[in-house]
Amino acid sequence: MKETASKHVENFPIHSFQRALIDWFKTEGRDLPWRKDRDPYKVWVSEVMLQQTRVDTVIPYFHNFLERFPTIDDLASADEQTLLKAWEGLGYYSRVKNLHAAVKEVKSRYGGVVPKDKEAFSQLKGVGPYTTGAVLSIAYGLPLPAVDGNVMRVLSRIFLIEEDISKGRTKKLFEEIAQRIVSVDDPSSFNQGLMELGALICKPTNPACLLCPVKDFCIAYERGREKDLPVKTKGKKGKTIQMTAAVLQSTDGAKVLLRKRPSKGLLADLWEFPGEEQTGGDFTNMLTEYEQTLLKKHQITANLTEPLCHVEHVFSHLTWKINAFVGVVDRIMKETAELKMVAIDEIEHYPLPVPHQKIWKQYVLRRETEESDG
DNA sequence: AACTCGGGGAC
DNA sequence: GTCCCAGAGTT
């Protein structure tokens, strides 16, 4: 039996619901940085940053990013290294690369004006169904659905929809429903109101139904089933990778070796202290395996001198357990664009993955301690 | 349809 | 530990 939007929306008091939701959003909605004006560029940046990322995490990045790249022109002419540095720690780094490519296209093809047309905007890199609806409704007032995780949770409860929200088909159902109930008069407040409701009231666990402005419209609340929703299958847990990595110093200690990660895949184009997966067992073999691998891959003769720290980092789909060392590079056959010695005080200009930031912090701490001890 | 792609906060 | 967050691209 295929669920249809019509079946759920039929007899739903759309206008009363819209009024209750919008009124609540206008009085109780948070005063967030990207809500100060309707500049399509700022709205767009905020929506990209907010993909799979919490509001509190985004706020400082948003301020910094807009200070460095206030306009589409500024962003279009920035270099990727600078962009990645501004995105460092925010995760999902392809977001900023896609945004970069997209604003370049806006500049060249649309004269620097974010296109108001749904088809045109949604074809830009990194702009999917959610971002299309969010940006165009908030910045231009177009009555489009903007369905994210929050909205699926809210709507699953209001309409008592027990379909698995991790399925693509279910997301389409929610988009159809949202399209039918979105306010034509104020789609911006409506869409932001649904998301704000999900963030503040209709939370994943322990929803604050008594404070909810639309509880009278909510079938799950009426039947006491809000905690059963949404239905979502859990994904499989990721694997663990044991790694060896090292801060490899020049013999005079003025520089350390950095390696640029491949341009596709995990943490693409970020820099790291060379790390290798550790396949073998004991301590001695771990050091030997690492040194052999660097020699083979980069013609580098490295010598690990002392252990530095252990770093465990959990990604969405895998875990790194890094044994970090300090070492010395005896000889480099060739420095390349992806492998080079970098002065100590220049490291801060390179975008590093968070686990490698932790390694660097430990290394700096170690050096300072050694200096003060003589 | 299933995977990949970060990091952190709430519980 | 688990969940999941203002998701999109790739296969």
PDB file of N, CA, C and O in Angstrom, chain A residues 5 7 33 39 50 55 100 111 122 185 218 227 249 251 257 269 303 307 310-311 318 324 339 343 348 351 360 372:
ATOM      1  N   ALA A   5       0.580  11.718  -0.363  1.00  0.00           N
ATOM      2  CA  ALA A   5       0.471  12.987   0.356  1.00  0.00           C
ATOM      3  C   ALA A   5      -1.001  13.382   0.494  1.00  0.00           C
ATOM      4  O   ALA A   5      -1.428  13.869   1.539  1.00  0.00           O
ATOM      5  N   LYS A   7      -3.658  11.609   0.857  1.00  0.00           N
ATOM      6  CA  LYS A   7      -4.326  10.882   1.939  1.00  0.00           C
ATOM      7  C   LYS A   7      -4.083  11.557   3.288  1.00  0.00           C
ATOM      8  O   LYS A   7      -4.995  11.660   4.113  1.00  0.00           O
ATOM      9  N   PRO A  33      22.383  34.522  13.557  1.00  0.00           N
ATOM     10  CA  PRO A  33      23.148  35.467  12.722  1.00  0.00           C
ATOM     11  C   PRO A  33      22.642  35.553  11.281  1.00  0.00           C
ATOM     12  O   PRO A  33      22.650  36.634  10.692  1.00  0.00           O
ATOM     13  N   ASP A  39      19.828  38.453   2.503  1.00  0.00           N
ATOM     14  CA  ASP A  39      20.854  38.330   1.476  1.00  0.00           C
ATOM     15  C   ASP A  39      20.978  36.866   1.036  1.00  0.00           C
ATOM     16  O   ASP A  39      21.354  36.011   1.842  1.00  0.00           O
ATOM     17  N   LEU A  50      24.922  24.402   7.589  1.00  0.00           N
ATOM     18  CA  LEU A  50      24.002  23.724   8.507  1.00  0.00           C
ATOM     19  C   LEU A  50      23.665  22.304   8.071  1.00  0.00           C
ATOM     20  O   LEU A  50      23.006  21.572   8.807  1.00  0.00           O
ATOM     21  N   VAL A  55      23.365  24.063  14.907  1.00  0.00           N
ATOM     22  CA  VAL A  55      23.380  25.523  14.905  1.00  0.00           C
ATOM     23  C   VAL A  55      24.541  26.068  15.738  1.00  0.00           C
ATOM     24  O   VAL A  55      25.284  26.944  15.288  1.00  0.00           O
ATOM     25  N   HIS A 100      32.144  26.682  -3.543  1.00  0.00           N
ATOM     26  CA  HIS A 100      33.087  27.498  -4.306  1.00  0.00           C
ATOM     27  C   HIS A 100      32.790  27.404  -5.803  1.00  0.00           C
ATOM     28  O   HIS A 100      32.663  28.424  -6.496  1.00  0.00           O
ATOM     29  N   GLY A 111      25.729  36.506 -13.656  1.00  0.00           N
ATOM     30  CA  GLY A 111      26.110  37.873 -13.345  1.00  0.00           C
ATOM     31  C   GLY A 111      26.253  38.163 -11.865  1.00  0.00           C
ATOM     32  O   GLY A 111      26.091  39.301 -11.424  1.00  0.00           O
ATOM     33  N   SER A 122      18.908  24.775  -8.344  1.00  0.00           N
ATOM     34  CA  SER A 122      19.114  23.408  -7.861  1.00  0.00           C
ATOM     35  C   SER A 122      20.159  22.653  -8.677  1.00  0.00           C
ATOM     36  O   SER A 122      20.624  21.597  -8.243  1.00  0.00           O
ATOM     37  N   ASP A 185       1.983  32.803   1.558  1.00  0.00           N
ATOM     38  CA  ASP A 185       2.181  34.182   2.014  1.00  0.00           C
ATOM     39  C   ASP A 185       3.529  34.377   2.684  1.00  0.00           C
ATOM     40  O   ASP A 185       4.167  35.416   2.520  1.00  0.00           O
ATOM     41  N   CYS A 218      -1.598  17.733  15.978  1.00  0.00           N
ATOM     42  CA  CYS A 218      -0.657  16.603  15.938  1.00  0.00           C
ATOM     43  C   CYS A 218      -1.349  15.296  16.288  1.00  0.00           C
ATOM     44  O   CYS A 218      -1.782  15.086  17.432  1.00  0.00           O
ATOM     45  N   LYS A 227       6.560   9.610  21.003  1.00  0.00           N
ATOM     46  CA  LYS A 227       7.882   9.028  21.248  1.00  0.00           C
ATOM     47  C   LYS A 227       8.173   7.818  20.360  1.00  0.00           C
ATOM     48  O   LYS A 227       9.308   7.338  20.329  1.00  0.00           O
ATOM     49  N   GLN A 249      60.602  15.822  11.856  1.00  0.00           N
ATOM     50  CA  GLN A 249      61.321  17.088  11.854  1.00  0.00           C
ATOM     51  C   GLN A 249      62.504  17.057  10.893  1.00  0.00           C
ATOM     52  O   GLN A 249      63.088  16.003  10.641  1.00  0.00           O
ATOM     53  N   THR A 251      66.461  17.999  10.449  1.00  0.00           N
ATOM     54  CA  THR A 251      67.521  17.745  11.435  1.00  0.00           C
ATOM     55  C   THR A 251      67.750  18.949  12.348  1.00  0.00           C
ATOM     56  O   THR A 251      68.136  18.793  13.503  1.00  0.00           O
ATOM     57  N   LEU A 257      57.394  17.690   8.290  1.00  0.00           N
ATOM     58  CA  LEU A 257      56.890  17.175   7.021  1.00  0.00           C
ATOM     59  C   LEU A 257      55.354  17.149   7.016  1.00  0.00           C
ATOM     60  O   LEU A 257      54.729  16.601   7.929  1.00  0.00           O
ATOM     61  N   ASP A 269      42.097  16.769   0.156  1.00  0.00           N
ATOM     62  CA  ASP A 269      42.877  17.993   0.014  1.00  0.00           C
ATOM     63  C   ASP A 269      43.277  18.648   1.334  1.00  0.00           C
ATOM     64  O   ASP A 269      43.847  19.740   1.327  1.00  0.00           O
ATOM     65  N   ASN A 303      63.130   8.371  10.658  1.00  0.00           N
ATOM     66  CA  ASN A 303      63.552   7.649  11.858  1.00  0.00           C
ATOM     67  C   ASN A 303      62.701   8.104  13.039  1.00  0.00           C
ATOM     68  O   ASN A 303      62.813   9.240  13.485  1.00  0.00           O
ATOM     69  N   PRO A 307      57.699   8.098  21.099  1.00  0.00           N
ATOM     70  CA  PRO A 307      56.244   8.146  21.019  1.00  0.00           C
ATOM     71  C   PRO A 307      55.737   9.506  21.478  1.00  0.00           C
ATOM     72  O   PRO A 307      56.328  10.135  22.351  1.00  0.00           O
ATOM     73  N   HIS A 310      48.494   9.068  21.745  1.00  0.00           N
ATOM     74  CA  HIS A 310      47.481   8.266  21.055  1.00  0.00           C
ATOM     75  C   HIS A 310      46.292   9.169  20.769  1.00  0.00           C
ATOM     76  O   HIS A 310      45.868   9.921  21.643  1.00  0.00           O
ATOM     77  N   VAL A 311      45.792   9.079  19.555  1.00  0.00           N
ATOM     78  CA  VAL A 311      44.601   9.845  19.204  1.00  0.00           C
ATOM     79  C   VAL A 311      43.558   8.892  18.642  1.00  0.00           C
ATOM     80  O   VAL A 311      43.838   8.113  17.732  1.00  0.00           O
ATOM     81  N   LEU A 318      33.698   5.250  10.231  1.00  0.00           N
ATOM     82  CA  LEU A 318      34.893   4.516  10.643  1.00  0.00           C
ATOM     83  C   LEU A 318      35.598   5.229  11.790  1.00  0.00           C
ATOM     84  O   LEU A 318      35.321   6.391  12.087  1.00  0.00           O
ATOM     85  N   ALA A 324      50.841   8.111  17.459  1.00  0.00           N
ATOM     86  CA  ALA A 324      51.627   9.212  16.911  1.00  0.00           C
ATOM     87  C   ALA A 324      53.016   9.236  17.523  1.00  0.00           C
ATOM     88  O   ALA A 324      53.173   8.997  18.724  1.00  0.00           O
ATOM     89  N   LEU A 339      53.896  16.981  -0.899  1.00  0.00           N
ATOM     90  CA  LEU A 339      54.758  16.525   0.194  1.00  0.00           C
ATOM     91  C   LEU A 339      55.873  17.532   0.394  1.00  0.00           C
ATOM     92  O   LEU A 339      56.757  17.667  -0.461  1.00  0.00           O
ATOM     93  N   ALA A 343      57.775  25.188   7.668  1.00  0.00           N
ATOM     94  CA  ALA A 343      58.290  25.821   8.887  1.00  0.00           C
ATOM     95  C   ALA A 343      57.253  25.739  10.003  1.00  0.00           C
ATOM     96  O   ALA A 343      56.044  25.793   9.752  1.00  0.00           O
ATOM     97  N   GLU A 348      50.125  26.632  10.897  1.00  0.00           N
ATOM     98  CA  GLU A 348      48.788  27.143  11.194  1.00  0.00           C
ATOM     99  C   GLU A 348      48.027  27.596   9.954  1.00  0.00           C
ATOM    100  O   GLU A 348      46.829  27.818  10.016  1.00  0.00           O
ATOM    101  N   PRO A 351      45.129  23.654   6.354  1.00  0.00           N
ATOM    102  CA  PRO A 351      43.956  22.973   6.915  1.00  0.00           C
ATOM    103  C   PRO A 351      44.289  21.536   7.297  1.00  0.00           C
ATOM    104  O   PRO A 351      44.706  20.739   6.461  1.00  0.00           O
ATOM    105  N   TRP A 360      49.341  17.820  16.525  1.00  0.00           N
ATOM    106  CA  TRP A 360      50.176  19.026  16.470  1.00  0.00           C
ATOM    107  C   TRP A 360      50.214  19.732  17.819  1.00  0.00           C
ATOM    108  O   TRP A 360      51.256  20.194  18.276  1.00  0.00           O
ATOM    109  N   SER A 372      61.810  24.635  28.249  1.00  0.00           N
ATOM    110  CA  SER A 372      61.832  25.178  29.609  1.00  0.00           C
ATOM    111  C   SER A 372      62.648  24.294  30.543  1.00  0.00           C
ATOM    112  O   SER A 372      63.158  24.759  31.550  1.00  0.00           O
TER     113      SER A 372
END
